[in-house]
Amino acid sequence: MHKAEIYFNDSSSINGYYLDIETPNHCPHCHTKIFPVVIGHSDITETETFPIFTVIFLCPSCKNHFVETYNKIKDKTFSIGYKPSNTIDEEVPSKIKDFFPRFYNIYSQALTAESYGLEELIGIGFRKSIEFLIKDFLIEIKKFSVDEISEMSLQNAINKIDDIKTKTLATKIYWLGNDETHYQKKHEDRNYTDMKIFIKLLYSYINSELTYLDAESIEKK
Ligand SMILES: [Zn+2]
């Protein structure tokens, strides 16, 4: 393991101090064995466990940057690696998350792919997410049989939806999703950005229906 010294300012004194870190020996971009160059680092942040800081490295081989986060425990440092977290859509209503956790998980993974610029994977993820949203909606809310819906093509499942706007929206997302999956693209003026806008509206419609059913279920007393 190679080490580097990181200098921190100390607000309580004129002089700062150095901490030793072990530098990563592989580049996460080009996967070659490297001695990375330290480009910069964050301040130390207090957390519920140990204080943390993050160091930015440059790969001398492929010239890409990457980061690594460290715990500071007394005057020692320990890498806790780089842990990417899922990107989330904060607008997703709680009813949608509760009723359709599989949709929410896949949709969040697709958004994470988007945040990493993995353009070839985003639309495929969106396409898969609505399959779970539509099929679980039909099974959980519309009480279709699990066996019937599970085996059905997504288009046939969408055709079971009675609300015309929800059905149309789901169909169009499905078409655009097929473009993201197939070799030849049919709707060249559209892409995953359109899919994302339509998915937000689709889960809003489904949320409206859940909210309506909740109100409808109130008995007169
Ligand atoms: Zn590299």
PDB file of N, CA and C in Angstrom, residues 69-158:
ATOM      1  N   THR A  69     -13.535   7.718   0.306  1.00  0.00           N
ATOM      2  CA  THR A  69     -13.882   8.326   1.593  1.00  0.00           C
ATOM      3  C   THR A  69     -13.158   7.602   2.720  1.00  0.00           C
ATOM      4  N   TYR A  70     -12.729   8.377   3.705  1.00  0.00           N
ATOM      5  CA  TYR A  70     -11.955   7.823   4.826  1.00  0.00           C
ATOM      6  C   TYR A  70     -12.623   8.162   6.152  1.00  0.00           C
ATOM      7  N   ASN A  71     -12.522   7.231   7.082  1.00  0.00           N
ATOM      8  CA  ASN A  71     -12.839   7.515   8.482  1.00  0.00           C
ATOM      9  C   ASN A  71     -11.587   8.041   9.148  1.00  0.00           C
ATOM     10  N   LYS A  72     -11.765   9.015  10.010  1.00  0.00           N
ATOM     11  CA  LYS A  72     -10.637   9.458  10.846  1.00  0.00           C
ATOM     12  C   LYS A  72     -10.921   8.964  12.263  1.00  0.00           C
ATOM     13  N   ILE A  73     -10.044   8.076  12.723  1.00  0.00           N
ATOM     14  CA  ILE A  73     -10.212   7.545  14.074  1.00  0.00           C
ATOM     15  C   ILE A  73      -8.950   7.914  14.852  1.00  0.00           C
ATOM     16  N   LYS A  74      -9.119   8.856  15.767  1.00  0.00           N
ATOM     17  CA  LYS A  74      -7.972   9.525  16.414  1.00  0.00           C
ATOM     18  C   LYS A  74      -7.069  10.103  15.322  1.00  0.00           C
ATOM     19  N   ASP A  75      -5.786   9.716  15.304  1.00  0.00           N
ATOM     20  CA  ASP A  75      -4.944  10.303  14.248  1.00  0.00           C
ATOM     21  C   ASP A  75      -4.691   9.312  13.121  1.00  0.00           C
ATOM     22  N   LYS A  76      -5.523   8.259  13.074  1.00  0.00           N
ATOM     23  CA  LYS A  76      -5.373   7.278  11.995  1.00  0.00           C
ATOM     24  C   LYS A  76      -6.538   7.406  11.009  1.00  0.00           C
ATOM     25  N   THR A  77      -6.308   6.935   9.807  1.00  0.00           N
ATOM     26  CA  THR A  77      -7.375   6.982   8.800  1.00  0.00           C
ATOM     27  C   THR A  77      -7.597   5.594   8.210  1.00  0.00           C
ATOM     28  N   PHE A  78      -8.837   5.335   7.886  1.00  0.00           N
ATOM     29  CA  PHE A  78      -9.201   4.045   7.299  1.00  0.00           C
ATOM     30  C   PHE A  78     -10.127   4.294   6.114  1.00  0.00           C
ATOM     31  N   SER A  79      -9.763   3.730   4.994  1.00  0.00           N
ATOM     32  CA  SER A  79     -10.626   3.904   3.824  1.00  0.00           C
ATOM     33  C   SER A  79     -11.939   3.145   4.030  1.00  0.00           C
ATOM     34  N   ILE A  80     -13.032   3.806   3.741  1.00  0.00           N
ATOM     35  CA  ILE A  80     -14.313   3.086   3.727  1.00  0.00           C
ATOM     36  C   ILE A  80     -14.811   2.973   2.279  1.00  0.00           C
ATOM     37  N   GLY A  81     -13.885   3.231   1.351  1.00  0.00           N
ATOM     38  CA  GLY A  81     -14.191   3.027  -0.060  1.00  0.00           C
ATOM     39  C   GLY A  81     -15.109   4.095  -0.597  1.00  0.00           C
ATOM     40  N   TYR A  82     -15.592   3.810  -1.743  1.00  0.00           N
ATOM     41  CA  TYR A  82     -16.524   4.713  -2.380  1.00  0.00           C
ATOM     42  C   TYR A  82     -17.842   3.978  -2.500  1.00  0.00           C
ATOM     43  N   LYS A  83     -18.836   4.448  -1.785  1.00  0.00           N
ATOM     44  CA  LYS A  83     -20.119   3.754  -1.803  1.00  0.00           C
ATOM     45  C   LYS A  83     -21.148   4.581  -2.544  1.00  0.00           C
ATOM     46  N   PRO A  84     -21.398   4.215  -3.796  1.00  0.00           N
ATOM     47  CA  PRO A  84     -22.420   4.954  -4.520  1.00  0.00           C
ATOM     48  C   PRO A  84     -23.794   4.687  -3.921  1.00  0.00           C
ATOM     49  N   SER A  85     -24.585   5.699  -3.766  1.00  0.00           N
ATOM     50  CA  SER A  85     -25.927   5.468  -3.236  1.00  0.00           C
ATOM     51  C   SER A  85     -26.931   5.623  -4.369  1.00  0.00           C
ATOM     52  N   ASN A  86     -28.067   4.984  -4.232  1.00  0.00           N
ATOM     53  CA  ASN A  86     -29.105   5.090  -5.241  1.00  0.00           C
ATOM     54  C   ASN A  86     -29.602   6.522  -5.356  1.00  0.00           C
ATOM     55  N   THR A  87     -29.822   6.943  -6.570  1.00  0.00           N
ATOM     56  CA  THR A  87     -30.470   8.225  -6.780  1.00  0.00           C
ATOM     57  C   THR A  87     -31.957   8.017  -6.558  1.00  0.00           C
ATOM     58  N   ILE A  88     -32.592   8.932  -5.865  1.00  0.00           N
ATOM     59  CA  ILE A  88     -34.020   8.752  -5.641  1.00  0.00           C
ATOM     60  C   ILE A  88     -34.800   9.923  -6.205  1.00  0.00           C
ATOM     61  N   ASP A  89     -36.031   9.636  -6.542  1.00  0.00           N
ATOM     62  CA  ASP A  89     -36.956  10.661  -7.012  1.00  0.00           C
ATOM     63  C   ASP A  89     -37.812  11.026  -5.811  1.00  0.00           C
ATOM     64  N   GLU A  90     -37.572  12.214  -5.280  1.00  0.00           N
ATOM     65  CA  GLU A  90     -38.237  12.595  -4.029  1.00  0.00           C
ATOM     66  C   GLU A  90     -39.721  12.869  -4.212  1.00  0.00           C
ATOM     67  N   GLU A  91     -40.155  12.947  -5.472  1.00  0.00           N
ATOM     68  CA  GLU A  91     -41.572  13.225  -5.719  1.00  0.00           C
ATOM     69  C   GLU A  91     -42.430  11.962  -5.693  1.00  0.00           C
ATOM     70  N   VAL A  92     -41.798  10.786  -5.651  1.00  0.00           N
ATOM     71  CA  VAL A  92     -42.603   9.551  -5.665  1.00  0.00           C
ATOM     72  C   VAL A  92     -43.476   9.507  -4.408  1.00  0.00           C
ATOM     73  N   PRO A  93     -44.807   9.442  -4.577  1.00  0.00           N
ATOM     74  CA  PRO A  93     -45.696   9.464  -3.405  1.00  0.00           C
ATOM     75  C   PRO A  93     -45.499   8.219  -2.531  1.00  0.00           C
ATOM     76  N   SER A  94     -45.773   8.377  -1.238  1.00  0.00           N
ATOM     77  CA  SER A  94     -45.530   7.267  -0.306  1.00  0.00           C
ATOM     78  C   SER A  94     -46.406   6.055  -0.630  1.00  0.00           C
ATOM     79  N   LYS A  95     -47.616   6.289  -1.123  1.00  0.00           N
ATOM     80  CA  LYS A  95     -48.489   5.156  -1.492  1.00  0.00           C
ATOM     81  C   LYS A  95     -47.851   4.317  -2.602  1.00  0.00           C
ATOM     82  N   ILE A  96     -47.216   4.987  -3.551  1.00  0.00           N
ATOM     83  CA  ILE A  96     -46.558   4.267  -4.661  1.00  0.00           C
ATOM     84  C   ILE A  96     -45.396   3.433  -4.121  1.00  0.00           C
ATOM     85  N   LYS A  97     -44.610   4.026  -3.233  1.00  0.00           N
ATOM     86  CA  LYS A  97     -43.480   3.273  -2.647  1.00  0.00           C
ATOM     87  C   LYS A  97     -43.986   2.074  -1.855  1.00  0.00           C
ATOM     88  N   ASP A  98     -45.076   2.274  -1.101  1.00  0.00           N
ATOM     89  CA  ASP A  98     -45.590   1.210  -0.238  1.00  0.00           C
ATOM     90  C   ASP A  98     -46.220   0.071  -1.048  1.00  0.00           C
ATOM     91  N   PHE A  99     -47.012   0.433  -2.060  1.00  0.00           N
ATOM     92  CA  PHE A  99     -47.725  -0.597  -2.826  1.00  0.00           C
ATOM     93  C   PHE A  99     -46.839  -1.253  -3.877  1.00  0.00           C
ATOM     94  N   PHE A 100     -45.876  -0.477  -4.392  1.00  0.00           N
ATOM     95  CA  PHE A 100     -45.075  -0.989  -5.517  1.00  0.00           C
ATOM     96  C   PHE A 100     -43.574  -0.865  -5.245  1.00  0.00           C
ATOM     97  N   PRO A 101     -43.084  -1.569  -4.218  1.00  0.00           N
ATOM     98  CA  PRO A 101     -41.665  -1.437  -3.862  1.00  0.00           C
ATOM     99  C   PRO A 101     -40.720  -1.924  -4.956  1.00  0.00           C
ATOM    100  N   ARG A 102     -41.184  -2.917  -5.739  1.00  0.00           N
ATOM    101  CA  ARG A 102     -40.300  -3.417  -6.806  1.00  0.00           C
ATOM    102  C   ARG A 102     -40.153  -2.375  -7.912  1.00  0.00           C
ATOM    103  N   PHE A 103     -41.272  -1.717  -8.244  1.00  0.00           N
ATOM    104  CA  PHE A 103     -41.193  -0.606  -9.202  1.00  0.00           C
ATOM    105  C   PHE A 103     -40.216   0.445  -8.686  1.00  0.00           C
ATOM    106  N   TYR A 104     -40.390   0.833  -7.434  1.00  0.00           N
ATOM    107  CA  TYR A 104     -39.588   1.925  -6.866  1.00  0.00           C
ATOM    108  C   TYR A 104     -38.098   1.579  -6.879  1.00  0.00           C
ATOM    109  N   ASN A 105     -37.788   0.330  -6.588  1.00  0.00           N
ATOM    110  CA  ASN A 105     -36.398  -0.106  -6.580  1.00  0.00           C
ATOM    111  C   ASN A 105     -35.780  -0.043  -7.988  1.00  0.00           C
ATOM    112  N   ILE A 106     -36.489  -0.573  -8.976  1.00  0.00           N
ATOM    113  CA  ILE A 106     -35.950  -0.601 -10.345  1.00  0.00           C
ATOM    114  C   ILE A 106     -35.860   0.820 -10.913  1.00  0.00           C
ATOM    115  N   TYR A 107     -36.916   1.599 -10.661  1.00  0.00           N
ATOM    116  CA  TYR A 107     -36.949   2.992 -11.123  1.00  0.00           C
ATOM    117  C   TYR A 107     -35.771   3.779 -10.525  1.00  0.00           C
ATOM    118  N   SER A 108     -35.503   3.564  -9.238  1.00  0.00           N
ATOM    119  CA  SER A 108     -34.379   4.247  -8.581  1.00  0.00           C
ATOM    120  C   SER A 108     -33.046   3.813  -9.186  1.00  0.00           C
ATOM    121  N   GLN A 109     -32.945   2.527  -9.531  1.00  0.00           N
ATOM    122  CA  GLN A 109     -31.708   2.057 -10.164  1.00  0.00           C
ATOM    123  C   GLN A 109     -31.518   2.709 -11.538  1.00  0.00           C
ATOM    124  N   ALA A 110     -32.624   2.881 -12.258  1.00  0.00           N
ATOM    125  CA  ALA A 110     -32.537   3.535 -13.573  1.00  0.00           C
ATOM    126  C   ALA A 110     -32.104   4.998 -13.406  1.00  0.00           C
ATOM    127  N   LEU A 111     -32.626   5.658 -12.380  1.00  0.00           N
ATOM    128  CA  LEU A 111     -32.224   7.050 -12.128  1.00  0.00           C
ATOM    129  C   LEU A 111     -30.750   7.114 -11.733  1.00  0.00           C
ATOM    130  N   THR A 112     -30.299   6.087 -10.999  1.00  0.00           N
ATOM    131  CA  THR A 112     -28.883   6.025 -10.622  1.00  0.00           C
ATOM    132  C   THR A 112     -28.025   5.867 -11.880  1.00  0.00           C
ATOM    133  N   ALA A 113     -28.478   5.006 -12.785  1.00  0.00           N
ATOM    134  CA  ALA A 113     -27.763   4.843 -14.062  1.00  0.00           C
ATOM    135  C   ALA A 113     -27.682   6.187 -14.794  1.00  0.00           C
ATOM    136  N   GLU A 114     -28.786   6.944 -14.736  1.00  0.00           N
ATOM    137  CA  GLU A 114     -28.799   8.258 -15.384  1.00  0.00           C
ATOM    138  C   GLU A 114     -27.770   9.188 -14.737  1.00  0.00           C
ATOM    139  N   SER A 115     -27.693   9.148 -13.400  1.00  0.00           N
ATOM    140  CA  SER A 115     -26.763  10.050 -12.708  1.00  0.00           C
ATOM    141  C   SER A 115     -25.306   9.690 -13.010  1.00  0.00           C
ATOM    142  N   TYR A 116     -25.070   8.448 -13.426  1.00  0.00           N
ATOM    143  CA  TYR A 116     -23.719   8.038 -13.818  1.00  0.00           C
ATOM    144  C   TYR A 116     -23.488   8.196 -15.323  1.00  0.00           C
ATOM    145  N   GLY A 117     -24.506   8.686 -16.022  1.00  0.00           N
ATOM    146  CA  GLY A 117     -24.357   8.867 -17.466  1.00  0.00           C
ATOM    147  C   GLY A 117     -24.358   7.567 -18.242  1.00  0.00           C
ATOM    148  N   LEU A 118     -24.952   6.513 -17.667  1.00  0.00           N
ATOM    149  CA  LEU A 118     -24.992   5.215 -18.360  1.00  0.00           C
ATOM    150  C   LEU A 118     -26.180   5.204 -19.313  1.00  0.00           C
ATOM    151  N   GLU A 119     -26.050   5.971 -20.379  1.00  0.00           N
ATOM    152  CA  GLU A 119     -27.199   6.274 -21.235  1.00  0.00           C
ATOM    153  C   GLU A 119     -27.844   5.050 -21.868  1.00  0.00           C
ATOM    154  N   GLU A 120     -27.060   4.016 -22.094  1.00  0.00           N
ATOM    155  CA  GLU A 120     -27.611   2.838 -22.745  1.00  0.00           C
ATOM    156  C   GLU A 120     -28.477   1.998 -21.796  1.00  0.00           C
ATOM    157  N   LEU A 121     -28.357   2.242 -20.506  1.00  0.00           N
ATOM    158  CA  LEU A 121     -29.074   1.404 -19.530  1.00  0.00           C
ATOM    159  C   LEU A 121     -30.319   2.061 -18.952  1.00  0.00           C
ATOM    160  N   ILE A 122     -30.402   3.385 -19.071  1.00  0.00           N
ATOM    161  CA  ILE A 122     -31.474   4.124 -18.400  1.00  0.00           C
ATOM    162  C   ILE A 122     -32.850   3.695 -18.903  1.00  0.00           C
ATOM    163  N   GLY A 123     -33.024   3.726 -20.232  1.00  0.00           N
ATOM    164  CA  GLY A 123     -34.319   3.401 -20.822  1.00  0.00           C
ATOM    165  C   GLY A 123     -34.730   1.962 -20.550  1.00  0.00           C
ATOM    166  N   ILE A 124     -33.734   1.069 -20.557  1.00  0.00           N
ATOM    167  CA  ILE A 124     -34.024  -0.344 -20.273  1.00  0.00           C
ATOM    168  C   ILE A 124     -34.553  -0.483 -18.841  1.00  0.00           C
ATOM    169  N   GLY A 125     -33.941   0.262 -17.931  1.00  0.00           N
ATOM    170  CA  GLY A 125     -34.386   0.249 -16.533  1.00  0.00           C
ATOM    171  C   GLY A 125     -35.791   0.816 -16.392  1.00  0.00           C
ATOM    172  N   PHE A 126     -36.053   1.919 -17.090  1.00  0.00           N
ATOM    173  CA  PHE A 126     -37.397   2.518 -17.043  1.00  0.00           C
ATOM    174  C   PHE A 126     -38.432   1.532 -17.582  1.00  0.00           C
ATOM    175  N   ARG A 127     -38.068   0.885 -18.702  1.00  0.00           N
ATOM    176  CA  ARG A 127     -38.981  -0.083 -19.328  1.00  0.00           C
ATOM    177  C   ARG A 127     -39.310  -1.210 -18.349  1.00  0.00           C
ATOM    178  N   LYS A 128     -38.278  -1.700 -17.659  1.00  0.00           N
ATOM    179  CA  LYS A 128     -38.508  -2.780 -16.699  1.00  0.00           C
ATOM    180  C   LYS A 128     -39.337  -2.272 -15.511  1.00  0.00           C
ATOM    181  N   SER A 129     -39.072  -1.045 -15.078  1.00  0.00           N
ATOM    182  CA  SER A 129     -39.783  -0.518 -13.895  1.00  0.00           C
ATOM    183  C   SER A 129     -41.287  -0.440 -14.141  1.00  0.00           C
ATOM    184  N   ILE A 130     -41.689  -0.009 -15.357  1.00  0.00           N
ATOM    185  CA  ILE A 130     -43.145   0.115 -15.567  1.00  0.00           C
ATOM    186  C   ILE A 130     -43.807  -1.247 -15.718  1.00  0.00           C
ATOM    187  N   GLU A 131     -43.049  -2.248 -16.150  1.00  0.00           N
ATOM    188  CA  GLU A 131     -43.631  -3.595 -16.191  1.00  0.00           C
ATOM    189  C   GLU A 131     -44.066  -4.007 -14.780  1.00  0.00           C
ATOM    190  N   PHE A 132     -43.222  -3.718 -13.791  1.00  0.00           N
ATOM    191  CA  PHE A 132     -43.556  -4.056 -12.408  1.00  0.00           C
ATOM    192  C   PHE A 132     -44.667  -3.162 -11.864  1.00  0.00           C
ATOM    193  N   LEU A 133     -44.641  -1.894 -12.252  1.00  0.00           N
ATOM    194  CA  LEU A 133     -45.692  -0.982 -11.780  1.00  0.00           C
ATOM    195  C   LEU A 133     -47.057  -1.424 -12.311  1.00  0.00           C
ATOM    196  N   ILE A 134     -47.137  -1.673 -13.621  1.00  0.00           N
ATOM    197  CA  ILE A 134     -48.414  -2.032 -14.250  1.00  0.00           C
ATOM    198  C   ILE A 134     -48.908  -3.396 -13.745  1.00  0.00           C
ATOM    199  N   LYS A 135     -48.027  -4.387 -13.756  1.00  0.00           N
ATOM    200  CA  LYS A 135     -48.476  -5.730 -13.367  1.00  0.00           C
ATOM    201  C   LYS A 135     -48.844  -5.796 -11.888  1.00  0.00           C
ATOM    202  N   ASP A 136     -48.053  -5.158 -11.035  1.00  0.00           N
ATOM    203  CA  ASP A 136     -48.404  -5.161  -9.606  1.00  0.00           C
ATOM    204  C   ASP A 136     -49.674  -4.344  -9.345  1.00  0.00           C
ATOM    205  N   PHE A 137     -49.882  -3.302 -10.135  1.00  0.00           N
ATOM    206  CA  PHE A 137     -51.116  -2.519 -10.031  1.00  0.00           C
ATOM    207  C   PHE A 137     -52.331  -3.393 -10.356  1.00  0.00           C
ATOM    208  N   LEU A 138     -52.231  -4.145 -11.442  1.00  0.00           N
ATOM    209  CA  LEU A 138     -53.349  -5.010 -11.837  1.00  0.00           C
ATOM    210  C   LEU A 138     -53.592  -6.116 -10.808  1.00  0.00           C
ATOM    211  N   ILE A 139     -52.510  -6.643 -10.248  1.00  0.00           N
ATOM    212  CA  ILE A 139     -52.653  -7.747  -9.289  1.00  0.00           C
ATOM    213  C   ILE A 139     -53.099  -7.237  -7.914  1.00  0.00           C
ATOM    214  N   GLU A 140     -52.398  -6.222  -7.411  1.00  0.00           N
ATOM    215  CA  GLU A 140     -52.650  -5.757  -6.037  1.00  0.00           C
ATOM    216  C   GLU A 140     -53.923  -4.925  -5.920  1.00  0.00           C
ATOM    217  N   ILE A 141     -54.152  -4.083  -6.910  1.00  0.00           N
ATOM    218  CA  ILE A 141     -55.254  -3.120  -6.797  1.00  0.00           C
ATOM    219  C   ILE A 141     -56.484  -3.586  -7.578  1.00  0.00           C
ATOM    220  N   LYS A 142     -56.247  -4.087  -8.786  1.00  0.00           N
ATOM    221  CA  LYS A 142     -57.376  -4.480  -9.639  1.00  0.00           C
ATOM    222  C   LYS A 142     -57.763  -5.943  -9.464  1.00  0.00           C
ATOM    223  N   LYS A 143     -57.003  -6.644  -8.614  1.00  0.00           N
ATOM    224  CA  LYS A 143     -57.353  -8.014  -8.210  1.00  0.00           C
ATOM    225  C   LYS A 143     -57.415  -9.023  -9.357  1.00  0.00           C
ATOM    226  N   PHE A 144     -56.579  -8.810 -10.366  1.00  0.00           N
ATOM    227  CA  PHE A 144     -56.408  -9.856 -11.392  1.00  0.00           C
ATOM    228  C   PHE A 144     -55.586 -10.984 -10.780  1.00  0.00           C
ATOM    229  N   SER A 145     -55.676 -12.168 -11.392  1.00  0.00           N
ATOM    230  CA  SER A 145     -54.937 -13.291 -10.815  1.00  0.00           C
ATOM    231  C   SER A 145     -53.440 -13.142 -11.110  1.00  0.00           C
ATOM    232  N   VAL A 146     -52.646 -13.538 -10.136  1.00  0.00           N
ATOM    233  CA  VAL A 146     -51.187 -13.420 -10.249  1.00  0.00           C
ATOM    234  C   VAL A 146     -50.693 -14.209 -11.455  1.00  0.00           C
ATOM    235  N   ASP A 147     -51.207 -15.442 -11.609  1.00  0.00           N
ATOM    236  CA  ASP A 147     -50.743 -16.297 -12.705  1.00  0.00           C
ATOM    237  C   ASP A 147     -51.043 -15.685 -14.063  1.00  0.00           C
ATOM    238  N   GLU A 148     -52.269 -15.164 -14.196  1.00  0.00           N
ATOM    239  CA  GLU A 148     -52.686 -14.589 -15.472  1.00  0.00           C
ATOM    240  C   GLU A 148     -51.781 -13.408 -15.860  1.00  0.00           C
ATOM    241  N   ILE A 149     -51.598 -12.492 -14.922  1.00  0.00           N
ATOM    242  CA  ILE A 149     -50.858 -11.258 -15.240  1.00  0.00           C
ATOM    243  C   ILE A 149     -49.356 -11.519 -15.380  1.00  0.00           C
ATOM    244  N   SER A 150     -48.823 -12.381 -14.538  1.00  0.00           N
ATOM    245  CA  SER A 150     -47.374 -12.630 -14.561  1.00  0.00           C
ATOM    246  C   SER A 150     -46.897 -13.129 -15.918  1.00  0.00           C
ATOM    247  N   GLU A 151     -47.722 -13.989 -16.527  1.00  0.00           N
ATOM    248  CA  GLU A 151     -47.308 -14.606 -17.794  1.00  0.00           C
ATOM    249  C   GLU A 151     -47.552 -13.721 -19.007  1.00  0.00           C
ATOM    250  N   MET A 152     -48.362 -12.681 -18.800  1.00  0.00           N
ATOM    251  CA  MET A 152     -48.806 -11.847 -19.912  1.00  0.00           C
ATOM    252  C   MET A 152     -47.691 -10.947 -20.450  1.00  0.00           C
ATOM    253  N   SER A 153     -47.747 -10.636 -21.749  1.00  0.00           N
ATOM    254  CA  SER A 153     -46.823  -9.621 -22.277  1.00  0.00           C
ATOM    255  C   SER A 153     -47.213  -8.286 -21.636  1.00  0.00           C
ATOM    256  N   LEU A 154     -46.266  -7.366 -21.606  1.00  0.00           N
ATOM    257  CA  LEU A 154     -46.567  -6.069 -20.984  1.00  0.00           C
ATOM    258  C   LEU A 154     -47.696  -5.365 -21.733  1.00  0.00           C
ATOM    259  N   GLN A 155     -47.694  -5.439 -23.073  1.00  0.00           N
ATOM    260  CA  GLN A 155     -48.754  -4.771 -23.835  1.00  0.00           C
ATOM    261  C   GLN A 155     -50.139  -5.332 -23.485  1.00  0.00           C
ATOM    262  N   ASN A 156     -50.244  -6.650 -23.377  1.00  0.00           N
ATOM    263  CA  ASN A 156     -51.531  -7.246 -23.005  1.00  0.00           C
ATOM    264  C   ASN A 156     -51.940  -6.836 -21.594  1.00  0.00           C
ATOM    265  N   ALA A 157     -50.972  -6.740 -20.702  1.00  0.00           N
ATOM    266  CA  ALA A 157     -51.287  -6.303 -19.337  1.00  0.00           C
ATOM    267  C   ALA A 157     -51.781  -4.859 -19.355  1.00  0.00           C
ATOM    268  N   ILE A 158     -51.105  -4.026 -20.137  1.00  0.00           N
ATOM    269  CA  ILE A 158     -51.527  -2.611 -20.224  1.00  0.00           C
ATOM    270  C   ILE A 158     -52.961  -2.524 -20.739  1.00  0.00           C
TER     271      ILE A 158
END
